[in-house]
Amino acid sequence: MFNFKHIKMKTEIPQISAFPTGEENTGFAQYFTGKSWLAPLTNNKDLNVPLANVIFEPGCRNNWHSHTGGQLLIVVGGAGLYQERGKPAKLLKVGEVIEIAPHVEHWHGATATSWFSHLATNGSPSKNENIWLETVTDEDYDLAHQQIQK
Amino acid sequence: MFNFKHIKMKTEIPQISAFPTGEENTGFAQYFTGKSWLAPLTNNKDLNVPLANVIFEPGCRNNWHSHTGGQLLIVVGGAGLYQERGKPAKLLKVGEVIEIAPHVEHWHGATATSWFSHLATNGSPSKNENIWLETVTDEDYDLAHQQIQK
């Protein structure tokens, strides 16, 4: 009899940009609802602009969080959501750049129906720290979708 | 009689990425062979990751130059060339990221037959200086095309 315990479920990831997909983002999984993938795109520490591609499956978003150095997001595939604490959510489309100031609490992720891919780097990367907070509840995630439809 | 002196020749710029085209890059024109366009994509100085889209018409390339803080290029449209001093040229396609270490002399631009678009930021942006050198001659530009065909 076939032992299903040994079948590793593999999600099929659509090619939504020309940037690499990388590996499943297990290192940060505790701060995400749903699955994401991470591809580091740089390795020269002298240059000090660490850049990575992050891919979110539909429904996936990260927890509320902030960065001591801030963060820059460059949307390269699919459609996503971005929300700062106390503000309505914003729909993110390919070609958009989001500047997140240091210490601003926010979250980002895919929409419920679309894959999403953004490149990301941090301000003051050598000193930056990420401050991870609570999950984005299903209620708040649903509300975000209602806000972008207005 | 129609006075042709008042006709401003306007180049038609194809949409090769979802990022903005910006304005003709007259500020740096003295360091470029051919026409380019520049769209700043950020404005938060606290974040300190200044990002811009640069578009090159076919045949356009910048002079040999270096950056005291280095530079990161993110290819988002068309096809281009990148060459470091003493090395063969490299073909750049959408989805590629080029890390240019501080002080490394190099040039980049479109191929002779394709428009080209890359996003660019610098390492240590608040202190970075660009050191502009000699133009890339037609002979060296032709040679670069021969190198990528090998």
mmCIF file of C-alpha atoms in Angstrom:
data_model
loop_
_atom_site.group_PDB
_atom_site.id
_atom_site.type_symbol
_atom_site.label_atom_id
_atom_site.label_comp_id
_atom_site.label_asym_id
_atom_site.label_seq_id
_atom_site.Cartn_x
_atom_site.Cartn_y
_atom_site.Cartn_z
ATOM 1 C CA MET A 1 0.000 0.000 0.000
ATOM 2 C CA PHE A 2 1.203 3.495 -0.823
ATOM 3 C CA ASN A 3 2.277 5.494 2.205
ATOM 4 C CA PHE A 4 0.910 9.019 1.836
ATOM 5 C CA LYS A 5 3.005 10.271 4.740
ATOM 6 C CA HIS A 6 5.993 10.399 2.381
ATOM 7 C CA ILE A 7 4.338 12.523 -0.274
ATOM 8 C CA LYS A 8 5.541 16.086 0.062
ATOM 9 C CA MET A 9 2.819 18.426 -1.200
ATOM 10 C CA LYS A 10 4.407 20.827 -3.658
ATOM 11 C CA THR A 11 2.601 24.044 -4.536
ATOM 12 C CA GLU A 12 2.773 24.957 -8.206
ATOM 13 C CA ILE A 13 4.078 28.516 -8.401
ATOM 14 C CA PRO A 14 3.043 30.467 -11.491
ATOM 15 C CA GLN A 15 5.678 32.550 -13.299
ATOM 16 C CA ILE A 16 4.384 36.051 -12.515
ATOM 17 C CA SER A 17 7.666 37.902 -13.106
ATOM 18 C CA ALA A 18 11.091 37.328 -14.671
ATOM 19 C CA PHE A 19 12.750 37.381 -11.225
ATOM 20 C CA PRO A 20 13.717 34.102 -9.509
ATOM 21 C CA THR A 21 11.255 32.337 -7.190
ATOM 22 C CA GLY A 22 13.807 31.039 -4.690
ATOM 23 C CA GLU A 23 12.855 28.658 -1.912
ATOM 24 C CA GLU A 24 9.845 28.396 0.347
ATOM 25 C CA ASN A 25 10.213 31.103 2.994
ATOM 26 C CA THR A 26 10.310 28.800 6.010
ATOM 27 C CA GLY A 27 12.616 31.103 7.982
ATOM 28 C CA PHE A 28 9.910 33.753 8.285
ATOM 29 C CA ALA A 29 6.884 31.402 8.137
ATOM 30 C CA GLN A 30 6.030 32.117 11.772
ATOM 31 C CA TYR A 31 5.360 35.760 10.787
ATOM 32 C CA PHE A 32 3.221 34.918 7.736
ATOM 33 C CA THR A 33 -0.339 33.642 7.225
ATOM 34 C CA GLY A 34 -0.102 31.311 4.204
ATOM 35 C CA LYS A 35 2.899 30.302 2.102
ATOM 36 C CA SER A 36 5.581 32.576 0.701
ATOM 37 C CA TRP A 37 8.834 32.127 -1.233
ATOM 38 C CA LEU A 38 12.085 34.077 -0.859
ATOM 39 C CA ALA A 39 14.876 34.580 -3.404
ATOM 40 C CA PRO A 40 17.895 36.618 -2.273
ATOM 41 C CA LEU A 41 19.125 38.584 -5.330
ATOM 42 C CA THR A 42 22.332 40.140 -3.989
ATOM 43 C CA ASN A 43 25.402 39.071 -2.043
ATOM 44 C CA ASN A 44 27.941 41.918 -2.050
ATOM 45 C CA LYS A 45 28.135 43.207 1.514
ATOM 46 C CA ASP A 46 30.327 46.168 0.445
ATOM 47 C CA LEU A 47 27.425 47.444 -1.629
ATOM 48 C CA ASN A 48 25.070 47.124 1.331
ATOM 49 C CA VAL A 49 21.785 47.073 -0.623
ATOM 50 C CA PRO A 50 20.416 43.601 0.149
ATOM 51 C CA LEU A 51 17.593 42.858 -2.298
ATOM 52 C CA ALA A 52 15.247 39.862 -2.320
ATOM 53 C CA ASN A 53 12.196 38.733 -4.272
ATOM 54 C CA VAL A 54 9.237 37.701 -2.086
ATOM 55 C CA ILE A 55 6.353 35.736 -3.633
ATOM 56 C CA PHE A 56 3.023 35.296 -1.806
ATOM 57 C CA GLU A 57 0.380 32.688 -2.708
ATOM 58 C CA PRO A 58 -3.217 33.994 -2.918
ATOM 59 C CA GLY A 59 -4.426 34.810 0.603
ATOM 60 C CA CYS A 60 -0.901 35.013 2.024
ATOM 61 C CA ARG A 61 0.133 38.100 3.996
ATOM 62 C CA ASN A 62 2.698 38.853 6.633
ATOM 63 C CA ASN A 63 1.959 39.955 10.220
ATOM 64 C CA TRP A 64 1.763 43.566 11.234
ATOM 65 C CA HIS A 65 5.391 44.672 11.589
ATOM 66 C CA SER A 66 7.792 47.592 11.347
ATOM 67 C CA HIS A 67 11.445 48.123 10.366
ATOM 68 C CA THR A 68 13.826 50.332 12.319
ATOM 69 C CA GLY A 69 15.436 51.344 8.996
ATOM 70 C CA GLY A 70 12.262 51.376 6.910
ATOM 71 C CA GLN A 71 11.612 49.300 3.790
ATOM 72 C CA LEU A 72 11.278 49.741 0.036
ATOM 73 C CA LEU A 73 8.930 47.455 -1.940
ATOM 74 C CA ILE A 74 9.077 47.198 -5.749
ATOM 75 C CA VAL A 75 6.070 45.379 -7.215
ATOM 76 C CA VAL A 76 7.086 43.063 -10.073
ATOM 77 C CA GLY A 77 4.250 40.535 -10.380
ATOM 78 C CA GLY A 78 0.575 39.883 -9.651
ATOM 79 C CA ALA A 79 -1.581 41.992 -7.325
ATOM 80 C CA GLY A 80 -1.200 42.679 -3.634
ATOM 81 C CA LEU A 81 -2.310 44.694 -0.651
ATOM 82 C CA TYR A 82 -0.436 47.150 1.564
ATOM 83 C CA GLN A 83 -1.791 48.700 4.725
ATOM 84 C CA GLU A 84 -0.340 51.060 7.328
ATOM 85 C CA ARG A 85 -1.842 51.063 10.831
ATOM 86 C CA GLY A 86 -4.880 53.336 10.955
ATOM 87 C CA LYS A 87 -5.070 53.863 7.175
ATOM 88 C CA PRO A 88 -7.152 52.166 4.462
ATOM 89 C CA ALA A 89 -5.485 49.354 2.519
ATOM 90 C CA LYS A 90 -3.955 50.067 -0.885
ATOM 91 C CA LEU A 91 -4.001 47.822 -3.955
ATOM 92 C CA LEU A 92 -0.491 47.157 -5.307
ATOM 93 C CA LYS A 93 0.087 46.575 -9.000
ATOM 94 C CA VAL A 94 3.200 45.851 -11.071
ATOM 95 C CA GLY A 95 5.352 48.966 -11.520
ATOM 96 C CA GLU A 96 4.505 50.478 -8.141
ATOM 97 C CA VAL A 97 7.087 51.368 -5.512
ATOM 98 C CA ILE A 98 6.149 51.641 -1.831
ATOM 99 C CA GLU A 99 8.317 53.565 0.620
ATOM 100 C CA ILE A 100 7.736 52.493 4.223
ATOM 101 C CA ALA A 101 9.233 54.965 6.674
ATOM 102 C CA PRO A 102 11.194 53.690 9.699
ATOM 103 C CA HIS A 103 8.985 52.468 12.599
ATOM 104 C CA VAL A 104 5.685 52.630 10.631
ATOM 105 C CA GLU A 105 3.526 49.586 11.476
ATOM 106 C CA HIS A 106 2.180 47.881 8.347
ATOM 107 C CA TRP A 107 1.572 44.592 6.536
ATOM 108 C CA HIS A 108 1.671 43.442 2.902
ATOM 109 C CA GLY A 109 0.686 40.395 0.945
ATOM 110 C CA ALA A 110 -1.244 38.941 -1.964
ATOM 111 C CA THR A 111 -4.928 39.563 -2.548
ATOM 112 C CA ALA A 112 -7.267 36.654 -1.812
ATOM 113 C CA THR A 113 -7.416 35.718 -5.501
ATOM 114 C CA SER A 114 -4.002 36.642 -6.942
ATOM 115 C CA TRP A 115 -0.376 35.602 -6.552
ATOM 116 C CA PHE A 116 1.888 38.539 -5.705
ATOM 117 C CA SER A 117 5.603 39.281 -6.057
ATOM 118 C CA HIS A 118 7.637 42.223 -4.816
ATOM 119 C CA LEU A 119 11.330 42.965 -4.504
ATOM 120 C CA ALA A 120 12.280 44.351 -1.099
ATOM 121 C CA THR A 121 15.209 46.128 0.501
ATOM 122 C CA ASN A 122 15.655 48.011 3.756
ATOM 123 C CA GLY A 123 16.877 51.457 4.662
ATOM 124 C CA SER A 124 20.096 51.420 6.742
ATOM 125 C CA PRO A 125 20.275 47.646 6.109
ATOM 126 C CA SER A 126 23.286 46.959 8.323
ATOM 127 C CA LYS A 127 21.429 48.346 11.364
ATOM 128 C CA ASN A 128 17.828 47.506 10.371
ATOM 129 C CA GLU A 129 15.732 45.346 12.675
ATOM 130 C CA ASN A 130 12.276 43.965 11.936
ATOM 131 C CA ILE A 131 9.749 44.249 14.752
ATOM 132 C CA TRP A 132 7.124 41.505 14.275
ATOM 133 C CA LEU A 133 3.656 42.031 15.753
ATOM 134 C CA GLU A 134 0.258 40.275 15.639
ATOM 135 C CA THR A 135 -1.210 38.421 12.647
ATOM 136 C CA VAL A 136 -3.569 40.158 10.226
ATOM 137 C CA THR A 137 -6.882 38.540 11.122
ATOM 138 C CA ASP A 138 -9.236 37.179 8.451
ATOM 139 C CA GLU A 139 -11.631 40.006 9.386
ATOM 140 C CA ASP A 140 -9.019 42.721 8.816
ATOM 141 C CA TYR A 141 -7.860 41.003 5.605
ATOM 142 C CA ASP A 142 -11.469 40.916 4.307
ATOM 143 C CA LEU A 143 -11.923 44.570 5.293
ATOM 144 C CA ALA A 144 -8.772 45.489 3.338
ATOM 145 C CA HIS A 145 -10.333 43.971 0.206
ATOM 146 C CA GLN A 146 -13.504 46.005 0.765
ATOM 147 C CA GLN A 147 -11.426 49.174 1.146
ATOM 148 C CA ILE A 148 -9.649 48.769 -2.205
ATOM 149 C CA GLN A 149 -12.968 48.203 -3.991
ATOM 150 C CA LYS A 150 -14.246 51.654 -2.993
ATOM 151 C CA MET B 1 5.302 79.114 -44.666
ATOM 152 C CA PHE B 2 5.690 76.628 -41.810
ATOM 153 C CA ASN B 3 8.622 77.374 -39.506
ATOM 154 C CA PHE B 4 10.383 74.094 -38.699
ATOM 155 C CA LYS B 5 12.506 75.751 -36.002
ATOM 156 C CA HIS B 6 9.489 75.582 -33.682
ATOM 157 C CA ILE B 7 8.881 71.856 -34.101
ATOM 158 C CA LYS B 8 10.283 70.007 -31.101
ATOM 159 C CA MET B 9 11.232 66.505 -32.190
ATOM 160 C CA LYS B 10 9.651 64.092 -29.734
ATOM 161 C CA THR B 11 10.932 60.511 -29.547
ATOM 162 C CA GLU B 12 8.211 57.909 -29.194
ATOM 163 C CA ILE B 13 9.098 55.780 -26.179
ATOM 164 C CA PRO B 14 7.727 52.234 -26.215
ATOM 165 C CA GLN B 15 6.157 50.866 -23.006
ATOM 166 C CA ILE B 16 8.756 48.222 -22.102
ATOM 167 C CA SER B 17 7.874 47.968 -18.399
ATOM 168 C CA ALA B 18 5.104 48.972 -15.981
ATOM 169 C CA PHE B 19 7.416 51.531 -14.314
ATOM 170 C CA PRO B 20 7.110 55.247 -15.181
ATOM 171 C CA THR B 21 9.172 56.733 -18.021
ATOM 172 C CA GLY B 22 9.786 60.125 -16.422
ATOM 173 C CA GLU B 23 11.439 62.961 -18.298
ATOM 174 C CA GLU B 24 14.288 63.129 -20.782
ATOM 175 C CA ASN B 25 17.487 62.768 -18.778
ATOM 176 C CA THR B 26 18.988 66.119 -19.740
ATOM 177 C CA GLY B 27 20.784 66.524 -16.398
ATOM 178 C CA PHE B 28 23.137 63.629 -17.172
ATOM 179 C CA ALA B 29 23.083 63.958 -20.988
ATOM 180 C CA GLN B 30 26.723 65.083 -21.017
ATOM 181 C CA TYR B 31 27.697 61.630 -19.667
ATOM 182 C CA PHE B 32 25.553 59.657 -22.131
ATOM 183 C CA THR B 33 25.851 58.780 -25.824
ATOM 184 C CA GLY B 34 22.267 58.908 -27.147
ATOM 185 C CA LYS B 35 19.033 59.771 -25.373
ATOM 186 C CA SER B 36 17.863 58.488 -22.004
ATOM 187 C CA TRP B 37 14.899 59.139 -19.690
ATOM 188 C CA LEU B 38 14.876 59.334 -15.892
ATOM 189 C CA ALA B 39 11.966 58.755 -13.471
ATOM 190 C CA PRO B 40 12.697 59.185 -9.753
ATOM 191 C CA LEU B 41 10.544 56.615 -7.892
ATOM 192 C CA THR B 42 11.164 57.582 -4.251
ATOM 193 C CA ASN B 43 11.248 60.719 -2.147
ATOM 194 C CA ASN B 44 11.525 59.737 1.525
ATOM 195 C CA LYS B 45 14.972 60.862 2.662
ATOM 196 C CA ASP B 46 14.555 59.067 6.037
ATOM 197 C CA LEU B 47 14.411 55.780 4.170
ATOM 198 C CA ASN B 48 17.597 56.612 2.259
ATOM 199 C CA VAL B 49 17.107 54.195 -0.643
ATOM 200 C CA PRO B 50 16.769 56.539 -3.632
ATOM 201 C CA LEU B 51 15.438 54.533 -6.592
ATOM 202 C CA ALA B 52 14.985 55.676 -10.188
ATOM 203 C CA ASN B 53 13.982 54.134 -13.502
ATOM 204 C CA VAL B 54 16.402 54.826 -16.356
ATOM 205 C CA ILE B 55 15.326 54.168 -19.950
ATOM 206 C CA PHE B 56 17.850 54.068 -22.820
ATOM 207 C CA GLU B 57 16.935 54.332 -26.498
ATOM 208 C CA PRO B 58 18.589 51.740 -28.793
ATOM 209 C CA GLY B 59 22.310 52.575 -29.102
ATOM 210 C CA CYS B 60 22.307 54.696 -25.947
ATOM 211 C CA ARG B 61 24.889 54.003 -23.240
ATOM 212 C CA ASN B 62 26.504 55.992 -20.480
ATOM 213 C CA ASN B 63 30.203 56.861 -20.213
ATOM 214 C CA TRP B 64 32.655 54.728 -18.317
ATOM 215 C CA HIS B 65 32.126 55.664 -14.669
ATOM 216 C CA SER B 66 32.287 54.459 -11.080
ATOM 217 C CA HIS B 67 30.405 55.092 -7.827
ATOM 218 C CA THR B 68 32.123 55.599 -4.487
ATOM 219 C CA GLY B 69 29.206 53.718 -2.856
ATOM 220 C CA GLY B 70 28.624 51.200 -5.639
ATOM 221 C CA GLN B 71 25.374 50.700 -7.549
ATOM 222 C CA LEU B 72 22.545 48.183 -7.873
ATOM 223 C CA LEU B 73 20.778 47.745 -11.236
ATOM 224 C CA ILE B 74 17.437 45.902 -11.546
ATOM 225 C CA VAL B 75 16.522 45.137 -15.159
ATOM 226 C CA VAL B 76 12.807 45.678 -15.813
ATOM 227 C CA GLY B 77 12.492 46.139 -19.600
ATOM 228 C CA GLY B 78 14.140 45.424 -22.946
ATOM 229 C CA ALA B 79 17.728 44.275 -23.403
ATOM 230 C CA GLY B 80 20.956 45.963 -22.430
ATOM 231 C CA LEU B 81 24.689 45.683 -22.002
ATOM 232 C CA TYR B 82 26.899 45.911 -18.926
ATOM 233 C CA GLN B 83 30.676 45.952 -18.950
ATOM 234 C CA GLU B 84 33.319 46.305 -16.255
ATOM 235 C CA ARG B 85 36.784 47.572 -17.229
ATOM 236 C CA GLY B 86 38.945 44.701 -18.494
ATOM 237 C CA LYS B 87 36.079 42.198 -18.664
ATOM 238 C CA PRO B 88 33.840 41.030 -21.526
ATOM 239 C CA ALA B 89 30.429 42.694 -21.824
ATOM 240 C CA LYS B 90 27.363 40.954 -20.431
ATOM 241 C CA LEU B 91 23.861 40.876 -21.941
ATOM 242 C CA LEU B 92 21.209 42.121 -19.507
ATOM 243 C CA LYS B 93 17.661 40.760 -19.647
ATOM 244 C CA VAL B 94 14.528 41.446 -17.597
ATOM 245 C CA GLY B 95 14.718 39.887 -14.129
ATOM 246 C CA GLU B 96 18.483 40.282 -13.754
ATOM 247 C CA VAL B 97 20.122 42.199 -10.903
ATOM 248 C CA ILE B 98 23.626 43.625 -11.247
ATOM 249 C CA GLU B 99 25.719 44.504 -8.194
ATOM 250 C CA ILE B 100 28.464 46.995 -8.997
ATOM 251 C CA ALA B 101 31.018 47.203 -6.202
ATOM 252 C CA PRO B 102 32.300 50.606 -5.042
ATOM 253 C CA HIS B 103 34.980 52.149 -7.328
ATOM 254 C CA VAL B 104 34.595 49.543 -10.125
ATOM 255 C CA GLU B 105 34.783 51.282 -13.533
ATOM 256 C CA HIS B 106 31.931 50.214 -15.820
ATOM 257 C CA TRP B 107 29.252 51.330 -18.275
ATOM 258 C CA HIS B 108 25.701 50.211 -19.093
ATOM 259 C CA GLY B 109 23.118 50.913 -21.742
ATOM 260 C CA ALA B 110 20.782 49.547 -24.391
ATOM 261 C CA THR B 111 21.871 47.216 -27.160
ATOM 262 C CA ALA B 112 22.087 48.727 -30.637
ATOM 263 C CA THR B 113 18.676 47.307 -31.564
ATOM 264 C CA SER B 114 16.638 47.301 -28.317
ATOM 265 C CA TRP B 115 15.237 49.800 -25.856
ATOM 266 C CA PHE B 116 16.378 49.121 -22.289
ATOM 267 C CA SER B 117 15.081 49.967 -18.820
ATOM 268 C CA HIS B 118 16.631 49.400 -15.415
ATOM 269 C CA LEU B 119 15.890 50.599 -11.912
ATOM 270 C CA ALA B 120 18.971 51.887 -10.095
ATOM 271 C CA THR B 121 20.003 52.718 -6.555
ATOM 272 C CA ASN B 122 23.356 53.333 -4.907
ATOM 273 C CA GLY B 123 25.143 51.880 -1.934
ATOM 274 C CA SER B 124 25.699 54.401 0.895
ATOM 275 C CA PRO B 125 23.494 56.828 -1.070
ATOM 276 C CA SER B 126 23.971 59.818 1.222
ATOM 277 C CA LYS B 127 27.741 59.719 0.666
ATOM 278 C CA ASN B 128 27.861 58.240 -2.853
ATOM 279 C CA GLU B 129 29.620 60.179 -5.611
ATOM 280 C CA ASN B 130 29.650 59.290 -9.304
ATOM 281 C CA ILE B 131 33.028 59.564 -11.033
ATOM 282 C CA TRP B 132 32.398 60.148 -14.757
ATOM 283 C CA LEU B 133 35.092 59.128 -17.241
ATOM 284 C CA GLU B 134 35.477 58.871 -21.043
ATOM 285 C CA THR B 135 32.705 57.941 -23.507
ATOM 286 C CA VAL B 136 32.267 54.360 -24.701
ATOM 287 C CA THR B 137 33.528 54.618 -28.280
ATOM 288 C CA ASP B 138 31.556 53.135 -31.188
ATOM 289 C CA GLU B 139 34.397 50.607 -31.560
ATOM 290 C CA ASP B 140 34.124 49.431 -27.933
ATOM 291 C CA TYR B 141 30.318 49.405 -28.167
ATOM 292 C CA ASP B 142 30.495 47.227 -31.312
ATOM 293 C CA LEU B 143 33.020 44.949 -29.607
ATOM 294 C CA ALA B 144 30.664 44.540 -26.628
ATOM 295 C CA HIS B 145 27.976 43.235 -29.012
ATOM 296 C CA GLN B 146 30.444 40.748 -30.488
ATOM 297 C CA GLN B 147 31.336 39.533 -26.965
ATOM 298 C CA ILE B 148 27.753 38.758 -25.966
ATOM 299 C CA GLN B 149 27.212 36.761 -29.163
ATOM 300 C CA LYS B 150 29.947 34.311 -28.224
#
